[in-house]
Amino acid sequence: MVRPPRQTLVPLFLPHQGCQRRCIYCNQSVIAGLGGEESFSNQIDRGLSGRTEPVEVALYSGNLFGLPADELLGLLRMLEPYQPVIGSIRISTKPVPLDERVVAIIQQAGVRTIELGMPSFNDGILAALDRGYTTAEFYTSYRYLERAGFTLGLQVMVGLPGETEADLESMRRHLSALQPSLLRIYPLVVLEGTRLHGIFRRGDFHPLDIDEAVRRAALLYVHALLEGVTVIRMGLSADEVLEQHIVAGPYHPSFGFLVKAYVFMNAVMSAWADLGQPPALTIKLNSSDIPHLIGYKRRHIEQFEELGVRLSWETGSLEKGCFVAESQAGRMGRCITDRL
Ligand code: SF4
């Protein structure tokens, strides 16, 4: 299949517009790229004027579903002068309130993809985050939007207050049931100027350390791969957040890489164990997986050295995420989705 070329993404920000209430962890003013007080119309002109190729416009940072229909219409009309270069529009929003008029407006405006924030499928956690809806209400919106023909994505989180292994298992079950087209996975970090910051200061919230956040995200990542769900982002990137406003928590500018490397290393370690822990191991792999084998700052090489194992690698025509482990004791093929 020949894929159409990916369109350049032009993000436009509507900080906290339509939010109606503030989720306890959120402070959009520390999200990079918001351009300070730059008006929406200025953002549009800056992002779209002079374009000749079709772009994808993304409306981020607020809850478009929470805007009154006429206000939303007014915002979307501001895009009209640039219609010839707007190939498609995506939005991110809370799943509520679900207003059929609002959905019809965004559909007519050319929105094709909707990313819904769904940090957890545990109603107690959703309430603690002050999201203002339940899992059942989320499902009502999701199924409605699905029937309306939108491409749907989910933005989920790990490391939420009170989160347990059962919540992660529940998240995996819901991902299987929902089959979103896209997924973003964010570890919860404490941002300045949020209610979570106050809770953290009182000692009532303990964020995950980076290793545990990577492990939890990896569980969801592998599950998404098994389900054929495209993971488009893991963790806030340095482009997305102003780092100086992160008070605590598992922030890492290469979080997504850490998760992929963790998953790859786990698969290699299990192959090594199954081969009887030989003192020398050669991994044949797709060249794009070499960084995952080496690990962040060569961490995996050091881990093998500490185990007294000589690790080498060769590239071959293997699928991304799959490899062949060879030692004097034998060889075996494995993929990152085989087990975690
Ligand atoms: S997470 Fe989304 S809905 Fe919640 S306050 Fe932030 S922008 Fe609004």
CSV table of C-alpha atoms and ligand atoms in Angstrom, one decimal:
chain,number,residue,atom,x,y,z
A,1,MET,CA,0.0,0.0,0.0
A,2,VAL,CA,1.3,3.4,-0.9
A,3,ARG,CA,0.8,5.8,2.1
A,4,PRO,CA,0.0,9.4,1.4
A,5,PRO,CA,2.8,11.7,2.5
A,6,ARG,CA,2.4,12.8,6.1
A,7,GLN,CA,1.1,16.4,6.4
A,8,THR,CA,3.0,18.9,8.5
A,9,LEU,CA,1.2,19.5,11.8
A,10,VAL,CA,0.4,23.0,12.8
A,11,PRO,CA,-0.5,23.1,16.5
A,12,LEU,CA,-2.8,25.9,17.7
A,13,PHE,CA,-3.5,26.4,21.4
A,14,LEU,CA,-6.7,27.3,23.2
A,15,PRO,CA,-5.5,27.1,26.7
A,16,HIS,CA,-8.2,26.0,29.1
A,17,GLN,CA,-11.0,27.1,26.8
A,18,GLY,CA,-14.1,25.1,27.5
A,19,CYS,CA,-12.5,23.3,30.5
A,20,GLN,CA,-15.3,24.4,32.8
A,21,ARG,CA,-13.3,22.9,35.7
A,22,ARG,CA,-9.5,22.5,36.1
A,23,CYS,CA,-8.1,18.9,36.3
A,24,ILE,CA,-5.9,18.8,39.3
A,25,TYR,CA,-2.7,18.2,37.4
A,26,CYS,CA,-3.2,20.6,34.6
A,27,ASN,CA,-1.7,24.0,34.0
A,28,GLN,CA,-1.6,24.9,30.3
A,29,SER,CA,0.4,28.0,30.9
A,30,VAL,CA,3.5,25.9,31.3
A,31,ILE,CA,3.0,24.1,28.1
A,32,ALA,CA,5.6,25.2,25.6
A,33,GLY,CA,4.5,26.7,22.3
A,34,LEU,CA,1.5,28.5,23.7
A,35,GLY,CA,3.3,31.7,22.7
A,36,GLY,CA,2.4,33.6,25.9
A,37,GLU,CA,-0.7,35.6,25.4
A,38,GLU,CA,-0.7,35.2,21.7
A,39,SER,CA,-4.3,35.4,20.4
A,40,PHE,CA,-5.8,32.5,18.5
A,41,SER,CA,-6.0,34.6,15.3
A,42,ASN,CA,-2.3,35.5,15.6
A,43,GLN,CA,-1.5,31.8,16.0
A,44,ILE,CA,-3.5,31.0,12.9
A,45,ASP,CA,-1.8,33.7,10.8
A,46,ARG,CA,1.7,32.7,12.1
A,47,GLY,CA,1.1,29.0,11.6
A,48,LEU,CA,-0.7,29.1,8.2
A,49,SER,CA,0.2,32.2,6.2
A,50,GLY,CA,2.5,31.5,3.3
A,51,ARG,CA,1.8,27.8,3.3
A,52,THR,CA,1.3,26.2,-0.1
A,53,GLU,CA,1.2,22.5,0.8
A,54,PRO,CA,-1.7,21.0,2.8
A,55,VAL,CA,-1.1,20.9,6.5
A,56,GLU,CA,-2.9,19.2,9.4
A,57,VAL,CA,-4.2,21.8,12.0
A,58,ALA,CA,-4.3,20.5,15.6
A,59,LEU,CA,-6.3,22.3,18.2
A,60,TYR,CA,-4.8,21.6,21.6
A,61,SER,CA,-4.9,22.6,25.3
A,62,GLY,CA,-8.5,23.0,26.0
A,63,ASN,CA,-11.8,21.2,26.0
A,64,LEU,CA,-13.6,22.1,22.8
A,65,PHE,CA,-16.6,20.0,23.8
A,66,GLY,CA,-17.1,22.4,26.7
A,67,LEU,CA,-17.4,25.5,24.5
A,68,PRO,CA,-20.9,26.9,23.7
A,69,ALA,CA,-21.7,26.1,20.1
A,70,ASP,CA,-21.7,29.7,18.9
A,71,GLU,CA,-18.3,30.3,20.5
A,72,LEU,CA,-16.8,27.2,18.9
A,73,LEU,CA,-18.3,28.1,15.6
A,74,GLY,CA,-16.6,31.5,15.9
A,75,LEU,CA,-13.2,30.0,16.6
A,76,LEU,CA,-13.5,27.5,13.7
A,77,ARG,CA,-14.6,30.2,11.3
A,78,MET,CA,-11.3,32.0,11.9
A,79,LEU,CA,-9.6,29.1,10.1
A,80,GLU,CA,-11.8,29.6,6.9
A,81,PRO,CA,-9.4,32.0,5.1
A,82,TYR,CA,-6.8,29.3,5.1
A,83,GLN,CA,-9.1,26.5,4.0
A,84,PRO,CA,-7.1,25.8,0.8
A,85,VAL,CA,-4.1,24.7,2.8
A,86,ILE,CA,-5.9,22.9,5.6
A,87,GLY,CA,-5.7,19.3,4.6
A,88,SER,CA,-7.3,18.1,7.9
A,89,ILE,CA,-8.0,19.1,11.4
A,90,ARG,CA,-7.5,17.2,14.7
A,91,ILE,CA,-8.6,18.2,18.1
A,92,SER,CA,-7.9,17.0,21.6
A,93,THR,CA,-10.7,17.4,24.1
A,94,LYS,CA,-12.4,15.9,27.2
A,95,PRO,CA,-15.1,13.5,26.2
A,96,VAL,CA,-17.7,15.6,27.9
A,97,PRO,CA,-20.1,17.3,27.7
A,98,LEU,CA,-21.4,15.5,24.6
A,99,ASP,CA,-23.5,18.0,22.7
A,100,GLU,CA,-24.7,16.8,19.3
A,101,ARG,CA,-24.7,20.4,17.9
A,102,VAL,CA,-21.0,20.8,18.9
A,103,VAL,CA,-20.1,17.5,17.3
A,104,ALA,CA,-21.9,18.5,14.1
A,105,ILE,CA,-20.1,21.8,14.0
A,106,ILE,CA,-16.6,20.2,14.3
A,107,GLN,CA,-17.5,17.6,11.7
A,108,GLN,CA,-18.6,20.3,9.3
A,109,ALA,CA,-15.5,22.3,10.0
A,110,GLY,CA,-13.4,19.4,8.7
A,111,VAL,CA,-12.3,17.7,11.9
A,112,ARG,CA,-11.4,14.1,11.2
A,113,THR,CA,-9.4,13.0,14.3
A,114,ILE,CA,-10.5,13.5,17.9
A,115,GLU,CA,-8.1,12.6,20.7
A,116,LEU,CA,-10.0,12.1,24.0
A,117,GLY,CA,-8.3,12.5,27.3
A,118,MET,CA,-9.0,9.4,29.4
A,119,PRO,CA,-6.4,9.3,32.1
A,120,SER,CA,-7.9,6.2,33.9
A,121,PHE,CA,-10.8,3.9,33.7
A,122,ASN,CA,-11.2,3.9,37.5
A,123,ASP,CA,-14.1,6.2,38.4
A,124,GLY,CA,-12.5,6.9,41.8
A,125,ILE,CA,-9.3,8.1,40.2
A,126,LEU,CA,-11.2,10.2,37.6
A,127,ALA,CA,-13.1,11.9,40.5
A,128,ALA,CA,-9.8,12.5,42.4
A,129,LEU,CA,-8.4,14.2,39.3
A,130,ASP,CA,-11.6,16.3,39.1
A,131,ARG,CA,-12.2,15.2,35.5
A,132,GLY,CA,-16.0,15.6,35.9
A,133,TYR,CA,-17.1,12.4,34.2
A,134,THR,CA,-17.3,8.7,34.7
A,135,THR,CA,-16.1,5.7,32.5
A,136,ALA,CA,-19.7,5.1,31.5
A,137,GLU,CA,-20.0,8.7,30.2
A,138,PHE,CA,-16.7,8.4,28.4
A,139,TYR,CA,-18.1,5.3,26.6
A,140,THR,CA,-21.2,7.1,25.6
A,141,SER,CA,-19.2,9.8,24.0
A,142,TYR,CA,-16.7,7.4,22.4
A,143,ARG,CA,-19.3,5.2,20.8
A,144,TYR,CA,-21.2,8.3,19.5
A,145,LEU,CA,-18.1,9.8,17.9
A,146,GLU,CA,-17.1,6.4,16.5
A,147,ARG,CA,-20.6,6.1,14.9
A,148,ALA,CA,-20.2,9.6,13.5
A,149,GLY,CA,-17.1,8.4,11.6
A,150,PHE,CA,-14.2,10.2,13.4
A,151,THR,CA,-10.8,8.7,13.8
A,152,LEU,CA,-10.4,8.4,17.5
A,153,GLY,CA,-7.3,8.6,19.7
A,154,LEU,CA,-6.9,8.3,23.5
A,155,GLN,CA,-4.6,10.1,25.8
A,156,VAL,CA,-4.0,8.0,28.9
A,157,MET,CA,-1.8,8.4,31.9
A,158,VAL,CA,0.2,6.3,34.4
A,159,GLY,CA,1.3,7.1,37.9
A,160,LEU,CA,-2.1,8.6,39.0
A,161,PRO,CA,-3.0,8.9,42.7
A,162,GLY,CA,-4.1,5.5,44.0
A,163,GLU,CA,-3.3,3.7,40.8
A,164,THR,CA,-2.7,-0.1,41.2
A,165,GLU,CA,-1.7,-3.0,38.9
A,166,ALA,CA,-5.5,-3.7,38.6
A,167,ASP,CA,-6.0,-0.2,37.1
A,168,LEU,CA,-3.3,-0.9,34.5
A,169,GLU,CA,-4.9,-4.3,33.7
A,170,SER,CA,-8.3,-2.5,33.4
A,171,MET,CA,-6.7,0.0,31.1
A,172,ARG,CA,-5.5,-2.8,28.9
A,173,ARG,CA,-8.9,-4.4,28.8
A,174,HIS,CA,-10.5,-1.1,27.8
A,175,LEU,CA,-8.0,-0.5,25.1
A,176,SER,CA,-8.8,-3.9,23.7
A,177,ALA,CA,-12.5,-3.1,23.8
A,178,LEU,CA,-12.2,0.4,22.3
A,179,GLN,CA,-9.6,-0.2,19.7
A,180,PRO,CA,-8.6,3.4,19.2
A,181,SER,CA,-6.6,4.3,16.2
A,182,LEU,CA,-4.1,6.4,18.2
A,183,LEU,CA,-2.7,6.4,21.7
A,184,ARG,CA,-0.6,8.8,23.8
A,185,ILE,CA,0.7,7.6,27.1
A,186,TYR,CA,1.8,10.2,29.7
A,187,PRO,CA,3.3,9.7,33.1
A,188,LEU,CA,1.8,12.0,35.7
A,189,VAL,CA,4.2,14.8,36.7
A,190,VAL,CA,3.6,17.6,39.2
A,191,LEU,CA,3.4,21.0,37.5
A,192,GLU,CA,3.7,24.3,39.2
A,193,GLY,CA,0.5,26.1,39.9
A,194,THR,CA,-1.7,23.1,40.0
A,195,ARG,CA,-3.8,21.6,42.8
A,196,LEU,CA,-1.6,18.5,42.5
A,197,HIS,CA,1.3,20.7,43.5
A,198,GLY,CA,-0.4,21.6,46.8
A,199,ILE,CA,-1.2,17.9,47.4
A,200,PHE,CA,2.4,17.0,46.7
A,201,ARG,CA,3.7,19.7,49.0
A,202,ARG,CA,1.5,18.4,51.8
A,203,GLY,CA,3.0,15.0,51.3
A,204,ASP,CA,-0.3,13.4,50.1
A,205,PHE,CA,0.9,12.5,46.6
A,206,HIS,CA,4.1,10.6,45.8
A,207,PRO,CA,4.9,10.5,42.1
A,208,LEU,CA,6.5,7.5,40.4
A,209,ASP,CA,10.2,7.3,39.9
A,210,ILE,CA,11.3,7.2,36.3
A,211,ASP,CA,11.9,3.4,36.2
A,212,GLU,CA,8.5,2.6,37.5
A,213,ALA,CA,6.8,5.1,35.2
A,214,VAL,CA,8.7,3.4,32.3
A,215,ARG,CA,7.6,0.0,33.4
A,216,ARG,CA,3.9,1.0,33.6
A,217,ALA,CA,4.0,2.8,30.3
A,218,ALA,CA,5.7,-0.2,28.8
A,219,LEU,CA,2.8,-2.5,29.8
A,220,LEU,CA,0.4,-0.3,27.9
A,221,TYR,CA,2.8,0.2,25.0
A,222,VAL,CA,3.3,-3.5,24.3
A,223,HIS,CA,-0.4,-4.1,24.7
A,224,ALA,CA,-1.1,-1.3,22.2
A,225,LEU,CA,1.3,-3.0,19.7
A,226,LEU,CA,-0.5,-6.3,20.2
A,227,GLU,CA,-3.8,-4.6,19.5
A,228,GLY,CA,-2.5,-2.8,16.4
A,229,VAL,CA,-3.0,0.6,18.1
A,230,THR,CA,-0.5,3.2,16.9
A,231,VAL,CA,1.3,4.9,19.8
A,232,ILE,CA,2.1,8.4,18.7
A,233,ARG,CA,3.6,9.8,21.8
A,234,MET,CA,4.9,8.6,25.2
A,235,GLY,CA,5.7,11.3,27.8
A,236,LEU,CA,5.9,15.1,27.4
A,237,SER,CA,8.7,16.1,25.1
A,238,ALA,CA,11.0,19.1,25.7
A,239,ASP,CA,9.0,20.8,22.9
A,240,GLU,CA,5.8,20.4,24.8
A,241,VAL,CA,6.5,21.5,28.3
A,242,LEU,CA,8.6,24.3,29.9
A,243,GLU,CA,10.8,22.1,32.0
A,244,GLN,CA,11.5,24.7,34.7
A,245,HIS,CA,7.8,24.4,35.8
A,246,ILE,CA,8.0,20.7,36.5
A,247,VAL,CA,8.1,20.4,40.3
A,248,ALA,CA,8.4,16.6,40.6
A,249,GLY,CA,7.7,13.3,38.9
A,250,PRO,CA,8.9,11.1,36.1
A,251,TYR,CA,9.7,13.6,33.5
A,252,HIS,CA,12.4,12.7,31.0
A,253,PRO,CA,12.8,14.4,27.6
A,254,SER,CA,13.3,11.0,26.0
A,255,PHE,CA,10.6,9.1,27.9
A,256,GLY,CA,9.3,7.4,24.8
A,257,PHE,CA,12.8,6.1,23.9
A,258,LEU,CA,13.2,4.8,27.5
A,259,VAL,CA,10.0,2.8,27.2
A,260,LYS,CA,11.0,1.3,23.8
A,261,ALA,CA,14.5,0.5,25.0
A,262,TYR,CA,13.1,-1.1,28.2
A,263,VAL,CA,10.8,-3.3,26.2
A,264,PHE,CA,13.6,-4.3,23.9
A,265,MET,CA,16.1,-5.0,26.7
A,266,ASN,CA,13.5,-7.2,28.5
A,267,ALA,CA,13.1,-9.3,25.4
A,268,VAL,CA,16.8,-9.7,24.9
A,269,MET,CA,17.3,-10.6,28.6
A,270,SER,CA,14.7,-13.2,28.5
A,271,ALA,CA,16.2,-14.7,25.3
A,272,TRP,CA,19.6,-14.7,27.0
A,273,ALA,CA,18.1,-16.5,30.0
A,274,ASP,CA,16.4,-19.0,27.8
A,275,LEU,CA,19.7,-19.7,26.1
A,276,GLY,CA,21.2,-20.6,29.4
A,277,GLN,CA,22.9,-17.3,30.2
A,278,PRO,CA,25.8,-17.7,27.8
A,279,PRO,CA,28.9,-15.5,28.3
A,280,ALA,CA,28.7,-14.1,24.7
A,281,LEU,CA,25.5,-13.1,22.9
A,282,THR,CA,25.0,-11.8,19.4
A,283,ILE,CA,21.8,-10.1,18.5
A,284,LYS,CA,20.7,-9.9,14.8
A,285,LEU,CA,18.2,-7.0,14.5
A,286,ASN,CA,16.7,-4.3,12.4
A,287,SER,CA,19.1,-1.3,12.3
A,288,SER,CA,16.4,0.9,13.8
A,289,ASP,CA,16.5,-1.2,17.0
A,290,ILE,CA,20.3,-0.7,17.6
A,291,PRO,CA,19.7,2.3,19.9
A,292,HIS,CA,17.1,0.2,21.8
A,293,LEU,CA,19.6,-2.6,22.3
A,294,ILE,CA,22.3,-0.2,23.5
A,295,GLY,CA,20.0,1.7,25.8
A,296,TYR,CA,20.0,5.3,27.0
A,297,LYS,CA,23.6,6.4,27.4
A,298,ARG,CA,24.7,2.8,26.8
A,299,ARG,CA,23.0,1.6,29.9
A,300,HIS,CA,22.2,-1.8,28.5
A,301,ILE,CA,25.8,-2.4,27.4
A,302,GLU,CA,26.9,-1.7,30.9
A,303,GLN,CA,24.3,-4.0,32.3
A,304,PHE,CA,25.5,-6.9,30.2
A,305,GLU,CA,29.1,-6.1,31.1
A,306,GLU,CA,28.2,-6.2,34.8
A,307,LEU,CA,26.8,-9.7,34.1
A,308,GLY,CA,30.1,-10.6,32.4
A,309,VAL,CA,28.4,-11.0,29.0
A,310,ARG,CA,30.0,-10.0,25.7
A,311,LEU,CA,27.2,-8.5,23.7
A,312,SER,CA,27.5,-7.9,20.0
A,313,TRP,CA,25.0,-7.2,17.2
A,314,GLU,CA,24.5,-7.5,13.5
A,315,THR,CA,21.9,-5.9,11.4
A,316,GLY,CA,19.6,-8.1,9.3
A,317,SER,CA,16.3,-8.0,7.4
A,318,LEU,CA,14.3,-8.4,10.6
A,319,GLU,CA,11.1,-6.6,11.5
A,320,LYS,CA,11.4,-3.7,13.8
A,321,GLY,CA,11.0,-5.0,17.4
A,322,CYS,CA,12.1,-8.6,16.4
A,323,PHE,CA,15.5,-10.1,16.7
A,324,VAL,CA,17.5,-13.3,16.7
A,325,ALA,CA,19.7,-14.1,19.7
A,326,GLU,CA,22.7,-16.3,19.0
A,327,SER,CA,25.2,-17.9,21.3
A,328,GLN,CA,27.3,-21.1,21.2
A,329,ALA,CA,24.4,-22.8,22.9
A,330,GLY,CA,22.0,-22.1,20.1
A,331,ARG,CA,19.8,-19.4,18.6
A,332,MET,CA,16.3,-18.1,19.0
A,333,GLY,CA,14.0,-15.6,17.4
A,334,ARG,CA,12.0,-13.2,19.6
A,335,CYS,CA,9.9,-10.1,19.3
A,336,ILE,CA,9.2,-7.4,21.9
A,337,THR,CA,5.5,-8.4,21.9
A,338,ASP,CA,6.2,-12.0,22.9
A,339,ARG,CA,6.2,-11.2,26.6
A,340,LEU,CA,7.0,-8.5,29.1
B,1,SF4,S1,-6.5,18.4,31.2
B,1,SF4,FE1,-7.7,19.2,29.5
B,1,SF4,S2,-9.7,19.4,30.3
B,1,SF4,FE2,-8.4,19.2,32.1
B,1,SF4,S3,-7.9,21.3,32.7
B,1,SF4,FE3,-6.3,20.7,31.3
B,1,SF4,S4,-6.9,21.3,29.2
B,1,SF4,FE4,-8.8,21.4,30.6
